[in-house]
Coordinates of C-alpha atoms and ligand atoms in Angstrom, one line a residue:
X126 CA 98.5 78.3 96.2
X127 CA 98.3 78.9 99.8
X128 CA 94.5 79.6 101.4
X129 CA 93.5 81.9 104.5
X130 CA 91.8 79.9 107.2
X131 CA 89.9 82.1 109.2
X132 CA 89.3 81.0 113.2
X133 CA 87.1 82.8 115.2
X134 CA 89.6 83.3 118.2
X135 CA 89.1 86.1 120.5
X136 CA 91.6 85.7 124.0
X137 CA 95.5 84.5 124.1
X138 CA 94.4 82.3 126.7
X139 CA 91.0 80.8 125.1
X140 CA 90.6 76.7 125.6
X141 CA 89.4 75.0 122.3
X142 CA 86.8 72.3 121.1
X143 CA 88.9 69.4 120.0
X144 CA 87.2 69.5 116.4
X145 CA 88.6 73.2 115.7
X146 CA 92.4 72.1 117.4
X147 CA 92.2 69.5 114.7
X148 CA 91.2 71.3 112.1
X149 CA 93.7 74.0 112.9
X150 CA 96.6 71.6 113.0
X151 CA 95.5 70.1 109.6
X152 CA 94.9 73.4 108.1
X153 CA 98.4 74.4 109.0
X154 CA 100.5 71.8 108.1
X155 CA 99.2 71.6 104.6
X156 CA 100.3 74.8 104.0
X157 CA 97.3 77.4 104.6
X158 CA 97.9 80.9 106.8
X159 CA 95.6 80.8 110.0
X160 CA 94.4 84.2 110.3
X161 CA 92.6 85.5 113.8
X162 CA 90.7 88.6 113.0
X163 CA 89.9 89.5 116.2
X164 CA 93.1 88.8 117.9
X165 CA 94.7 91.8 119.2
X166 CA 97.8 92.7 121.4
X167 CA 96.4 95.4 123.2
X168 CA 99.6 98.4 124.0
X169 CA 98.8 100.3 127.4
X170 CA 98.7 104.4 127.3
X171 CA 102.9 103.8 128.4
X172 CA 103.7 101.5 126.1
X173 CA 102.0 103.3 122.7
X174 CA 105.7 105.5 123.0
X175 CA 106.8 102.5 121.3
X176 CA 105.0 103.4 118.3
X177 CA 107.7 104.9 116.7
X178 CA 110.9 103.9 114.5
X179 CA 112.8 106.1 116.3
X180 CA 113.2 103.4 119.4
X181 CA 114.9 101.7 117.3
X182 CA 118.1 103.7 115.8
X183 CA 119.8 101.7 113.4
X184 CA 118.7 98.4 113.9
X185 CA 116.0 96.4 112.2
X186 CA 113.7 95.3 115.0
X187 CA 113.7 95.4 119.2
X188 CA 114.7 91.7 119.6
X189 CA 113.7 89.4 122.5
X190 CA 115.2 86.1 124.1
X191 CA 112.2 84.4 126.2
X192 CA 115.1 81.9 127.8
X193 CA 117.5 85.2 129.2
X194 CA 114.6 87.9 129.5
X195 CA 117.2 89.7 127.8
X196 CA 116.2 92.4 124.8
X197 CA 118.3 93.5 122.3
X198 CA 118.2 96.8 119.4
X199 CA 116.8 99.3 121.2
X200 CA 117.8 102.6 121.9
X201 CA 115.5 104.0 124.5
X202 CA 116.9 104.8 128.1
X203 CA 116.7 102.7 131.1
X204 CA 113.6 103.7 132.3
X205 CA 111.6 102.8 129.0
X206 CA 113.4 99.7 128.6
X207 CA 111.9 98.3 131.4
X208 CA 108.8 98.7 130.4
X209 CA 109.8 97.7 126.9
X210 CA 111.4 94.2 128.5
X211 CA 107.8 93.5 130.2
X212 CA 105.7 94.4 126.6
X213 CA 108.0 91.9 125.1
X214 CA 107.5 89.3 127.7
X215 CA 103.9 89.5 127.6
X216 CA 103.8 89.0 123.7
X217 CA 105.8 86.0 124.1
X218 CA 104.1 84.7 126.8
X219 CA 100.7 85.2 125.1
X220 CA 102.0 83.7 121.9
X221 CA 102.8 80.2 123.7
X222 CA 100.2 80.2 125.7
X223 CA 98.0 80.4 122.1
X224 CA 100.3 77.5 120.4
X225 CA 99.7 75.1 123.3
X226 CA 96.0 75.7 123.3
X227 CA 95.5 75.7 120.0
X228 CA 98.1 73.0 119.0
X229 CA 98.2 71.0 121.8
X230 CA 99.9 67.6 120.1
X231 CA 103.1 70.4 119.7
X232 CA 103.4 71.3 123.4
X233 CA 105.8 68.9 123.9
X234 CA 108.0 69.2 121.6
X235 CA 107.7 73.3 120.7
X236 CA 110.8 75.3 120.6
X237 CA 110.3 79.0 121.6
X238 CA 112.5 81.1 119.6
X239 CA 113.3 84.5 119.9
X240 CA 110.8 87.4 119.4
X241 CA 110.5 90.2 118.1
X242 CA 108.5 93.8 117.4
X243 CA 109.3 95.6 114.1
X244 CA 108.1 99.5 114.0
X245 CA 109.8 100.1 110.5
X246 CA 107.2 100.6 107.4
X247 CA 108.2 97.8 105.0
X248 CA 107.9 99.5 102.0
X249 CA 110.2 101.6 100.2
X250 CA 113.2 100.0 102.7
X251 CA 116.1 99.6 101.2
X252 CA 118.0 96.5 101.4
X253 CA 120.4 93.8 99.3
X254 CA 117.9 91.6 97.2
X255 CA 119.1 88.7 99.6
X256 CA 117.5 90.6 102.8
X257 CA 114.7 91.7 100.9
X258 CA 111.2 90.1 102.5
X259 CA 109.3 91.9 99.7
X260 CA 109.9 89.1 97.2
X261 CA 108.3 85.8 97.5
X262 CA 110.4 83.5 99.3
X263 CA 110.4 80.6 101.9
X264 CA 112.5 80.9 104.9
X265 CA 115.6 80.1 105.5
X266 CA 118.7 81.2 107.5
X267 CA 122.0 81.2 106.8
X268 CA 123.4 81.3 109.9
X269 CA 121.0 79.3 111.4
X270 CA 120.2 75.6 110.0
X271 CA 117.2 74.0 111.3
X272 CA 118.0 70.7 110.4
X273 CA 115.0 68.6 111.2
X274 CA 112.8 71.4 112.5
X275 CA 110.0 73.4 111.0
X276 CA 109.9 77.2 111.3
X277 CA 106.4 78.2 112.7
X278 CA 105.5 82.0 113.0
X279 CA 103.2 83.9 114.9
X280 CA 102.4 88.1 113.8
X281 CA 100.3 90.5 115.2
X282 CA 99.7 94.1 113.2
X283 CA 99.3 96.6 116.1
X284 CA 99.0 99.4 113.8
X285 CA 97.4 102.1 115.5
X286 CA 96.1 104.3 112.1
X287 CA 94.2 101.2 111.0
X288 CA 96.7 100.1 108.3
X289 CA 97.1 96.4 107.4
X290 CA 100.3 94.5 107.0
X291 CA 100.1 93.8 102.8
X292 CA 101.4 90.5 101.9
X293 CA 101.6 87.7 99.2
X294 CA 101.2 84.2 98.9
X295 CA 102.9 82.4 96.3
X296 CA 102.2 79.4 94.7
X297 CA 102.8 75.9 96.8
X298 CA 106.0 74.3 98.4
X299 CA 105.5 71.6 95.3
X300 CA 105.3 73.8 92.6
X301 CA 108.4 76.0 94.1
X302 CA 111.1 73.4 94.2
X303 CA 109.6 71.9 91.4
X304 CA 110.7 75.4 89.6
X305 CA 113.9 75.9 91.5
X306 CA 115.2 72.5 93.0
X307 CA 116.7 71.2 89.9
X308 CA 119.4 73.9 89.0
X309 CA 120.6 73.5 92.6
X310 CA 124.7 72.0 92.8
X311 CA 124.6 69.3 95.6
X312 CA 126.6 70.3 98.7
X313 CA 130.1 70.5 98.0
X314 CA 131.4 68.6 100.4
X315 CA 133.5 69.7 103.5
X316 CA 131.4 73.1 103.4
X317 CA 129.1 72.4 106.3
X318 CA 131.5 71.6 108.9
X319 CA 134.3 74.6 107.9
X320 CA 131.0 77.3 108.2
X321 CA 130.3 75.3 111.4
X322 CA 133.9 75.4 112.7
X323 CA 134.8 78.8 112.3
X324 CA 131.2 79.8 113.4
X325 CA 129.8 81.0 110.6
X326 CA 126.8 78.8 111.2
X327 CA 125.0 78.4 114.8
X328 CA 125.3 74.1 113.9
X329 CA 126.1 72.1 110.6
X330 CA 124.3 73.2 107.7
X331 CA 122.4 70.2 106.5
X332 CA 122.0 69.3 102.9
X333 CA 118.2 70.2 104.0
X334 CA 119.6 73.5 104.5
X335 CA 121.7 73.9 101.7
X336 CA 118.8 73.1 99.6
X337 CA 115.7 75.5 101.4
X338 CA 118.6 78.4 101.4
X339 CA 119.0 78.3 97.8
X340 CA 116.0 78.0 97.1
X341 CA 115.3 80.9 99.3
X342 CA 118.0 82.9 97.2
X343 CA 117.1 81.8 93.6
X344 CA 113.4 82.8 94.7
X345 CA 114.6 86.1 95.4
X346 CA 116.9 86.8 92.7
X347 CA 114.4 85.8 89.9
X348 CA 112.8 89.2 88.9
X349 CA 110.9 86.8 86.2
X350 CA 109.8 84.8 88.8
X351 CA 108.6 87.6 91.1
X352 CA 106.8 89.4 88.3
X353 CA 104.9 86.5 87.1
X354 CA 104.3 84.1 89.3
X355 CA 100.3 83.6 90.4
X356 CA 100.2 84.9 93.8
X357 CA 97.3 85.8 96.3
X358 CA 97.7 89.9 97.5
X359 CA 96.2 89.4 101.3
X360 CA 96.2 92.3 103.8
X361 CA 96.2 91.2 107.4
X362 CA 94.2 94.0 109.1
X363 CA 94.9 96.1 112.1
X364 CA 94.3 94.4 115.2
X365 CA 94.7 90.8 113.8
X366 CA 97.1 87.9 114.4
X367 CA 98.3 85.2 111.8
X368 CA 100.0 81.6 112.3
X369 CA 101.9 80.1 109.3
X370 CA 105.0 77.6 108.8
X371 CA 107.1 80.0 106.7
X372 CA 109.7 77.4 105.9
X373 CA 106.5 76.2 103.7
X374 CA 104.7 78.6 102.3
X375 CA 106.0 81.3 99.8
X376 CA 105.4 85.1 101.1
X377 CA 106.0 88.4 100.9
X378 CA 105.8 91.3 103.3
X379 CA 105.4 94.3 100.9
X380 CA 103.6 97.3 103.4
X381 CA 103.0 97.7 107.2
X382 CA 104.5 99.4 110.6
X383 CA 104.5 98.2 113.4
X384 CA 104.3 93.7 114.2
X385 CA 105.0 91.6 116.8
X386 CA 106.1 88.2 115.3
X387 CA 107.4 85.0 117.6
X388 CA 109.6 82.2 115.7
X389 CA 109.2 78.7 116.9
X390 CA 110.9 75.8 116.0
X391 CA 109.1 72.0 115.4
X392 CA 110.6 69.1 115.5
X393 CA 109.7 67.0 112.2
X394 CA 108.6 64.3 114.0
X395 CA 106.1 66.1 115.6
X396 CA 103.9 66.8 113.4
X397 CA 100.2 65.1 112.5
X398 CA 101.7 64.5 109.1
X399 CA 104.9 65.2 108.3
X400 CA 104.9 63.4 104.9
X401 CA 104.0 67.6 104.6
X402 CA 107.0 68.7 106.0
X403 CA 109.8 70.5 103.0
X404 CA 112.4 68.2 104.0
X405 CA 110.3 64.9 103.5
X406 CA 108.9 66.9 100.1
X407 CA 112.1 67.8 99.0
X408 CA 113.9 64.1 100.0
X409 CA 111.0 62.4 97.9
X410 CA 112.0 64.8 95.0
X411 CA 115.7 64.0 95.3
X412 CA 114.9 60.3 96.3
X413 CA 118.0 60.5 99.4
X414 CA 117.7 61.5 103.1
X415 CA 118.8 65.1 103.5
X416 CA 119.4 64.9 107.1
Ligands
FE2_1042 FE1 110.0 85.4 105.5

């Protein structure tokens, strides 16, 4: 099962011993969440009107693109989304500035992603079971394959009554496509490059893909599985940030308001030891190259 590795980090822009970068980057890859108590985002007296759903309208989350500037699922007026725009910067900006401190082998090779701040409460939401981030999964995404890249994730719980952002940890990468990887159908072939062609996927699927994404859905769609599995209940508090490589370790977001999460993408080869990586785990267990 996943562990909690606790660093002591204080400042987004904080320069690090290299005996706790190492131990960071060793701690993450083998599949533990780095949690930094005393990490906050910090919301100025302007910004805390964005403490509410209602900012939002329909959508699911205010969405930001760090390579345009440009925000997207908001429904505040022109005025607020401004200031909106420069809080969604600054969380991206601070979240990079973190990963290349604190992972500084990475720097090279990081992929910012897109971020985003999510002031809906989690639980009770209704959604399809597919959509549904209350039952243990890893991620994946249909529309977008990552091929040969790792998905790492940054959160921050900004909660301003003090409430924590209630999760689970599953059991390990291993012991999950040990359970599900076996009654998965190989890639029928031709699929990848028709979803690709008629742009129902951002690139080709790999068979990587195919497999993480049904594992992803046979995760979700086993009530069995989500009842009884072993699983660690951890609640990240207010005012903390956490690091994990979700494509890795099973979790659950089952209560909280109110996150600012940045994706990031990793090349394979870039990590310390990518023997850790799902694809090289999964092409050992299927003994074939699934890129
Ligand atoms: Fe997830």
């Amino acid at each position: 099962m996943s562990a909690v590795f606790e660093l002591p980090i204080t400042d987004w822009n904080q320069t690090f011993s290299q005996e706790l970068t190492e131990q960071a980057v060793r701690s993450l890859e083998q599949g533990d969440v780095l949690i930094l108590p005393q990490l906050h985002f910090a919301l100025s007296e302007e910004e805390n009107q964005f403490l509410s759903p209602s900012i939002i309208g329909k959508s699911k989350n205010v969405s930001f693109d760090p390579k345009t500037g440009k925000v997207q699922g908001s429904i505040v007026d022109d005025e607020a989304a401004v200031l909106l725009q420069k809080m969604m910067q600054r969380y991206a900006t601070f979240a990079k500035g973190l990963m290349d401190h604190l992972f500084p082998e990475y720097q090279q090779d990081l992929i910012q992603s897109r971020t985003s701040y999510r002031p809906l409460e989690i639980a009770g939401r209704t959604t399809s079971w597919r959509k549904d981030d209350t039952r243990l999964h890893v991620d994946s995404f249909p529309a977008t394959p990552v091929q040969d890249k790792r998905i790492l994730r940054i959160f921050t719980n900004v909660n301003p009554h003090g409430k924590p952002r209630s999760w689970r940890l599953g059991e390990s990468f291993e012991k999950v496509a040990q359970r599900f990887l076996p009654h998965i159908a190989s890639p029928t072939w031709g699929v990848s490059g028709f979803l690709n062609s008629v742009g129902l996927t951002k690139s080709r699927r790999s068979d990587y893909d195919h497999y993480m994404l049904r594992m992803h859905d046979g995760m979700k769609a086993d009530l069995d599985y989500q009842a009884t599995v072993e699983h660690l209940a951890y609640d990240f508090p207010a005012g903390s940030t956490w690091i994990v490589f979700t494509d890795h370790v099973s979790h659950a977001a089952m209560a909280g308001q109110y996150v600012f999460e940045q994706t990031f993408y990793l090349p394979v080869h870039a990590m310390n030891d990518e023997s850790q990586a799902p694809q090289r785990i999964l092409e050992r267990m299927k003994q074939q190259p699934l890129l």
